Short mmCIF file of C-alpha atoms in Angstrom, two decimals:
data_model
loop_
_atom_site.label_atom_id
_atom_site.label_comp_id
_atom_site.label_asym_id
_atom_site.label_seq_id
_atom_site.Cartn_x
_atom_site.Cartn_y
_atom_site.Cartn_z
CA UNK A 1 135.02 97.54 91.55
CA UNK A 2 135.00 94.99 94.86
CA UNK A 3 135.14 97.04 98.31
CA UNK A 4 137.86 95.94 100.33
CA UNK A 5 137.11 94.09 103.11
CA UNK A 6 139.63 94.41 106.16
CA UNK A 7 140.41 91.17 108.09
CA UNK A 8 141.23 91.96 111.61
CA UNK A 9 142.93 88.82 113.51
CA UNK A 10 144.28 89.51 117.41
CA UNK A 11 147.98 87.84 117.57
CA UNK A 12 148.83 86.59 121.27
CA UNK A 13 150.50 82.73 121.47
CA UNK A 14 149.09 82.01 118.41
CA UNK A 15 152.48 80.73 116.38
CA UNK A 16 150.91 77.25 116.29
CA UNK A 17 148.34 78.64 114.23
CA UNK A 18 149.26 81.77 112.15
CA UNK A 19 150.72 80.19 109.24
CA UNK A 20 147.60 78.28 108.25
CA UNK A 21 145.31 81.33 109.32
CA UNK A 22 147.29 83.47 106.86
CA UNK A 23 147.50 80.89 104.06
CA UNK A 24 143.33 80.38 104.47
CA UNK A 25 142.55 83.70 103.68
CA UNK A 26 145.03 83.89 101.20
CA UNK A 27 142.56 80.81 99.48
CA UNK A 28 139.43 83.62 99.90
CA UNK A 29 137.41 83.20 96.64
CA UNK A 30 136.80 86.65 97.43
CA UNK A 31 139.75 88.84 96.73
CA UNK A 32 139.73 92.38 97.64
CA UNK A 33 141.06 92.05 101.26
CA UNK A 34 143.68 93.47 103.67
CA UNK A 35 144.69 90.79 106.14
CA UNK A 36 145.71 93.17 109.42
CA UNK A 37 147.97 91.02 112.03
CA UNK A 38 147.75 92.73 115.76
CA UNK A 39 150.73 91.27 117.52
CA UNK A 40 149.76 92.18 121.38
CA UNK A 41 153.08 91.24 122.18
CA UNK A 42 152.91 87.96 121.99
CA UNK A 43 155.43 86.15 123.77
CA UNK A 44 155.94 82.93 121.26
CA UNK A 45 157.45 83.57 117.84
CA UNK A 46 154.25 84.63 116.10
CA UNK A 47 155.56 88.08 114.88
CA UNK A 48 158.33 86.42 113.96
CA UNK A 49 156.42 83.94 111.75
CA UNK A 50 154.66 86.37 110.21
CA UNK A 51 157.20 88.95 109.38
CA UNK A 52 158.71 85.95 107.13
CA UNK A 53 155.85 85.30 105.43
CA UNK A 54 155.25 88.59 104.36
CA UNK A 55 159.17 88.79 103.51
CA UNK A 56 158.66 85.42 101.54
CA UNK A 57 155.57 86.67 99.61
CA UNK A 58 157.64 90.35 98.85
CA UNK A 59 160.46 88.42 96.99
CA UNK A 60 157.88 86.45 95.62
CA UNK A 61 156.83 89.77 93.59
CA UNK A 62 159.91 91.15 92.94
CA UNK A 63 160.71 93.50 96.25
CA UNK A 64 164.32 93.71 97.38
CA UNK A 65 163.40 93.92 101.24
CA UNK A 66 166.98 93.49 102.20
CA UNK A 67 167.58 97.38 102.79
CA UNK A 68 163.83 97.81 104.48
CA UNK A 69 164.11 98.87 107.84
CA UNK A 70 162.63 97.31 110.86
CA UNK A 71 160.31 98.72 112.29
CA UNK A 72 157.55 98.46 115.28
CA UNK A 73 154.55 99.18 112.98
CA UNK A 74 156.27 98.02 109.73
CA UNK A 75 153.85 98.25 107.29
CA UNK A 76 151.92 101.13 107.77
CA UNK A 77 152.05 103.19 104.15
CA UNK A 78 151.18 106.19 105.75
CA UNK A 79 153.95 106.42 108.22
CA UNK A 80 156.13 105.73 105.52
CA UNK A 81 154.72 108.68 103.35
CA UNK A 82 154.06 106.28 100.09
CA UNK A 83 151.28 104.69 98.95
CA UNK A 84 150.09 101.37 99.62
CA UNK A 85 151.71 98.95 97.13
CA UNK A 86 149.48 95.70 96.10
CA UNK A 87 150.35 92.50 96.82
CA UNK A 88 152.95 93.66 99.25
CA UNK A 89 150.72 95.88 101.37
CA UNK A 90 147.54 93.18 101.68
CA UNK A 91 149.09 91.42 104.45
CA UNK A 92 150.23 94.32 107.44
CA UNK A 93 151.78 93.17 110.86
CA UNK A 94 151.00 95.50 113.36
CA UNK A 95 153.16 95.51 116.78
CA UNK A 96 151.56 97.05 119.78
CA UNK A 97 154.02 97.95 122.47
CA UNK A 98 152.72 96.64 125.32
CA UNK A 99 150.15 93.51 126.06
CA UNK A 100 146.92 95.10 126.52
CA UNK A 101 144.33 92.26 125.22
CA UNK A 102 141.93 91.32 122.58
CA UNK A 103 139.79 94.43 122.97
CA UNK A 104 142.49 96.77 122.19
CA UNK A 105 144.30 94.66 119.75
CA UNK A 106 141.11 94.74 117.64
CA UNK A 107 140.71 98.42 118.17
CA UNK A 108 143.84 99.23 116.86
CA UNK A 109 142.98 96.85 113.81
CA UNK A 110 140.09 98.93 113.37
CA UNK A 111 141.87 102.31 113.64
CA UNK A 112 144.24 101.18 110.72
CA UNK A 113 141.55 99.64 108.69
CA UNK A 114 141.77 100.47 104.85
CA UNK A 115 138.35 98.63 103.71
CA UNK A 116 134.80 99.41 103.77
CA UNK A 117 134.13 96.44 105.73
CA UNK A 118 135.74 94.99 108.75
CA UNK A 119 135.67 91.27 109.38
CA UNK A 120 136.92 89.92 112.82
CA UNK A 121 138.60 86.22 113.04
CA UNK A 122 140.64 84.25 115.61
CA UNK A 123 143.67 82.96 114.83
CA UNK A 124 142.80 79.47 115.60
CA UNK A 125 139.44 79.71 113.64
CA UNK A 126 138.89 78.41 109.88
CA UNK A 127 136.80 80.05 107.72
CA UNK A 128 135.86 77.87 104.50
CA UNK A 129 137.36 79.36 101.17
CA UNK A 130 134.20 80.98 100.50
CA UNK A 131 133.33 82.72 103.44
CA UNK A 132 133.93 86.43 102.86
CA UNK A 133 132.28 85.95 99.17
CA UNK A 134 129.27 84.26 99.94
CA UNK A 135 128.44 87.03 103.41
CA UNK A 136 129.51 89.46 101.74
CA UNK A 137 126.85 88.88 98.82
CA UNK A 138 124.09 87.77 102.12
CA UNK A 139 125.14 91.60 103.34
CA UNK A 140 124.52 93.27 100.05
CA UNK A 141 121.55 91.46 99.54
CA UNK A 142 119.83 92.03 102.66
CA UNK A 143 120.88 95.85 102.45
CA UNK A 144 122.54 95.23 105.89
CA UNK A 145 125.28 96.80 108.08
CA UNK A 146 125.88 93.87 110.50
CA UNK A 147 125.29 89.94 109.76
CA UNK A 148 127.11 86.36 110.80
CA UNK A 149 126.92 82.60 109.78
CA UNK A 150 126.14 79.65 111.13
CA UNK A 151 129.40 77.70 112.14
CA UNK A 152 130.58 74.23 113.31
CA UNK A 153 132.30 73.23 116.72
CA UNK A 154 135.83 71.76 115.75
CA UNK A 155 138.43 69.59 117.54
CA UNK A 156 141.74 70.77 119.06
CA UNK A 157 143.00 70.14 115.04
CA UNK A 158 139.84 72.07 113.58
CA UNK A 159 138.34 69.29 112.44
CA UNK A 160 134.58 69.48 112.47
CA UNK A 161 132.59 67.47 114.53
CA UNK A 162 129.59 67.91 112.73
CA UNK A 163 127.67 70.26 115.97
CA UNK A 164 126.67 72.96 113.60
CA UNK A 165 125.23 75.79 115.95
CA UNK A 166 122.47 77.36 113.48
CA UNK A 167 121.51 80.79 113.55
CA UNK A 168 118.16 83.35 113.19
CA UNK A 169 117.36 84.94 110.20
CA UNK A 170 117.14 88.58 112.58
CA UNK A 171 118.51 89.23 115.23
CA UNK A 172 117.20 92.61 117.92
CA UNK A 173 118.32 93.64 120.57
CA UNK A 174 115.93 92.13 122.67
CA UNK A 175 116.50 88.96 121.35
CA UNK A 176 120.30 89.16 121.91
CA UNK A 177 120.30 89.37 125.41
CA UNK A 178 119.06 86.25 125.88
CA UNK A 179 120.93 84.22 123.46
CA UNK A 180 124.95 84.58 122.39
CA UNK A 181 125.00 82.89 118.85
CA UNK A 182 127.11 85.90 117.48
CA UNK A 183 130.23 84.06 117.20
CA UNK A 184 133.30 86.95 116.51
CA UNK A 185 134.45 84.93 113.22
CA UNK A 186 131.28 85.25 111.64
CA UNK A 187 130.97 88.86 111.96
CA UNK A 188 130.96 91.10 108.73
CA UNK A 189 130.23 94.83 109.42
CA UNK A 190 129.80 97.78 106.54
CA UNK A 191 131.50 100.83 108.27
CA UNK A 192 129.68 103.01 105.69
CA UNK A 193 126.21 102.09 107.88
CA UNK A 194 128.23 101.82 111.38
CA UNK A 195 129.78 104.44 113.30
CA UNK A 196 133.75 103.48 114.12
CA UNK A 197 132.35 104.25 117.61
CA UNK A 198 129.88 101.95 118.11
CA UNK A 199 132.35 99.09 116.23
CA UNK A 200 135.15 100.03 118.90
CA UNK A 201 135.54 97.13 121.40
CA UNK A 202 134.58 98.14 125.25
CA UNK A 203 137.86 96.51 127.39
CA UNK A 204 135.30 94.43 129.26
CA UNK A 205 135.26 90.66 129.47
CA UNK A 206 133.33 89.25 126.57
CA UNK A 207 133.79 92.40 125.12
CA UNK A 208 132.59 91.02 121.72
CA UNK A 209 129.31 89.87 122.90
CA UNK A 210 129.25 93.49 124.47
CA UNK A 211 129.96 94.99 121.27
CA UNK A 212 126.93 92.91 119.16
CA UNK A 213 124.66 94.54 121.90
CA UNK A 214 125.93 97.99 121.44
CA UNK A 215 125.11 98.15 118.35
CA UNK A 216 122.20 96.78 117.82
CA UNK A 217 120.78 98.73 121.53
CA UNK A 218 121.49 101.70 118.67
CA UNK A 219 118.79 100.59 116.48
CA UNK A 220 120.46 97.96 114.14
CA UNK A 221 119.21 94.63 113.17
CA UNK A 222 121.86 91.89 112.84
CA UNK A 223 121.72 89.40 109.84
CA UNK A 224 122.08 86.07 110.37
CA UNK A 225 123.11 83.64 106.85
CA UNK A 226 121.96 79.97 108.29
CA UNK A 227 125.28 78.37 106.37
CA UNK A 228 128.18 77.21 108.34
CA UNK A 229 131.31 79.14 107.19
CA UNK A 230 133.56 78.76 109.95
CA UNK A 231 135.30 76.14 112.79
CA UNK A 232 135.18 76.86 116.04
CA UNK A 233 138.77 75.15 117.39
CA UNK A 234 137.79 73.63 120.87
CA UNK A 235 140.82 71.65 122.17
CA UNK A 236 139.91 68.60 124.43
CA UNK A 237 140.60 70.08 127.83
CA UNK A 238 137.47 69.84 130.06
CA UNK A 239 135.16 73.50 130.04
CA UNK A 240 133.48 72.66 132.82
CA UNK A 241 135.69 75.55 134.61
CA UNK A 242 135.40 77.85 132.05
CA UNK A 243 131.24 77.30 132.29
CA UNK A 244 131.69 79.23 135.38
CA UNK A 245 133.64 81.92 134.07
CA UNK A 246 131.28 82.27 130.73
CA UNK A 247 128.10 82.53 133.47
CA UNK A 248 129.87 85.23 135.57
CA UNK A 249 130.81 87.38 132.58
CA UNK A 250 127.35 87.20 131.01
CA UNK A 251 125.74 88.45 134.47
CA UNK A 252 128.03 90.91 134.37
CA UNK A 253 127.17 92.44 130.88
CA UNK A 254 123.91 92.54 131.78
CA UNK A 255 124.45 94.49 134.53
CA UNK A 256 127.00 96.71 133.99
CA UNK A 257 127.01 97.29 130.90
CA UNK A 258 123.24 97.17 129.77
CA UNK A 259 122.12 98.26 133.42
CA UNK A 260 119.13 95.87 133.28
CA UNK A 261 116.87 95.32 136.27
CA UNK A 262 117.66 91.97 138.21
CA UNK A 263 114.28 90.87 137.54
CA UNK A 264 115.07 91.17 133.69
CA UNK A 265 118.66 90.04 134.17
CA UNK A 266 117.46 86.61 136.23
CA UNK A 267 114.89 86.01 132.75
CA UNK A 268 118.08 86.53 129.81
CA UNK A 269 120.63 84.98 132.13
CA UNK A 270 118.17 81.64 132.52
CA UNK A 271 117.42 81.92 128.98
CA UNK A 272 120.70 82.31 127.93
CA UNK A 273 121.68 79.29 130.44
CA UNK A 274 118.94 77.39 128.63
CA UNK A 275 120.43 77.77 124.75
CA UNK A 276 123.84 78.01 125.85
CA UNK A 277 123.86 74.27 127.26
CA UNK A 278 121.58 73.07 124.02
CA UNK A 279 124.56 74.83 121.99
CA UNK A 280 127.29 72.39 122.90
CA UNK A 281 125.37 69.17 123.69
#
């Protein structure tokens, strides 16, 4: 039997997006999957988006909803003392009760997490119908706990521009710091080979970057598949501010959260600098 794989996606202003993002993994050619909403209290109508979706899809198969009551965590089997009922259960919207950020948001995902594998993905990302199916098969076959994919820069309408950013065949530690190609909506993980510990997001900036480096500092080796199975949504506001930003919050992982020495710090940050600007040119 498939191993589900548990699809973690942050919710926070993302109502101009969360229809699609639901409806594309609904198109997975893969199909054992729990698709786990984290509204961070969003301030936009996602949750309310969603919650009709998942309303649409239970009359869809038969489930009077009208006497289900509302509730913060709604579809959480456990809480509700049953258990989980297929299709109605794939699709769970989470509400936190306050705004605490991405970090968080993904670490409750994690904590309520059915599958054997969690896969992280931004709600303005695409992944291509055949993106959990073909990494998860690139994970099996390479015996791995960790791997990612290539992916493709898109426009503010996720429309590839044809910049695919390619990716090693390994990835160390070591070679990590001085390169971030891990992009979060690539990222397939086996929990069976990976502590929850080490998976749990640090509430840092760039706390996913910081995350890739925790776990392979504990000995892993991360897996890339050199096949471009996601969009990166870039909307056509300038970056040159956010350059400045990215460059602080790099220097910043490297030294307080991996300690390093300044001397090795200067050598991954200008190395970093180096493939970061060959990245998007």
């Amino acid at each position: 039997m498939e191993e589900m794989v548990s699809i973690i996606v942050p919710v926070y202003r993302a109502g101009a997006y969360i229809a699609e993002t639901i409806e594309m993994v609904e198109k997975q050619t893969y199909r054992n999957w729990e698709l786990l909403l984290i509204d961070d209290c969003s301030p936009d109508n996602s949750a309310g988006i969603i919650r009709d979706m998942i309303d649409r899809r239970n009359r869809m198969n038969g489930q009077d909803i009208a006497d289900r009551p509302e509730k913060k965590n709604f579809a959480e089997p456990e809480a509700a003392g049953r258990k989980p009922e297929a299709p109605v259960e794939r699709i769970r919207l989470i509400r936190k009760e306050k705004n605490e950020g991405a970090a968080r948001a993904r670490n409750t995902g994690i904590e309520h997490a059915r599958g054997r594998y969690i896969a992280f993905l931004d709600a303005d990302d695409i992944w291509f119908p055949e993106k959990l199916e073909k990494e998860l098969a690139f994970l099996k076959e390479k015996q791995a706990a960790f791997v990612f994919t290539a992916y493709e820069f898109g426009n503010e309408k996720a429309e590839g521009t044809g910049k695919i950013v390619q990716v090693p065949a390994q990835l160390t530690y070591r070679k990590a710091l001085s390169r971030t190609v891990i992009f979060t909506s690539t990222v397939l993980l086996d929990r069976e080979k990976i502590s929850g510990e080490l998976i749990r997001m640090p509430v840092v900036e760039s706390e996913d970057t910081a995350t890739w480096w925790k776990i392979l500092r504990n000995g892993y080796t991360a897996y890339g598949l050199n096949e471009p199975l996601v969009i990166y949504r870039r909307p056509a506001k300038s970056l040159s501010s956010n350059k400045f930003v990215a460059m602080k919050r790099i220097w910043n992982l490297y030294r307080r959260e991996e300690k390093l020495a300044v001397p090795v710090s200067v050598f991954c940050f200008c190395m970093w600098a180096i493939r970061a600007t060959v990245r998007r040119i």
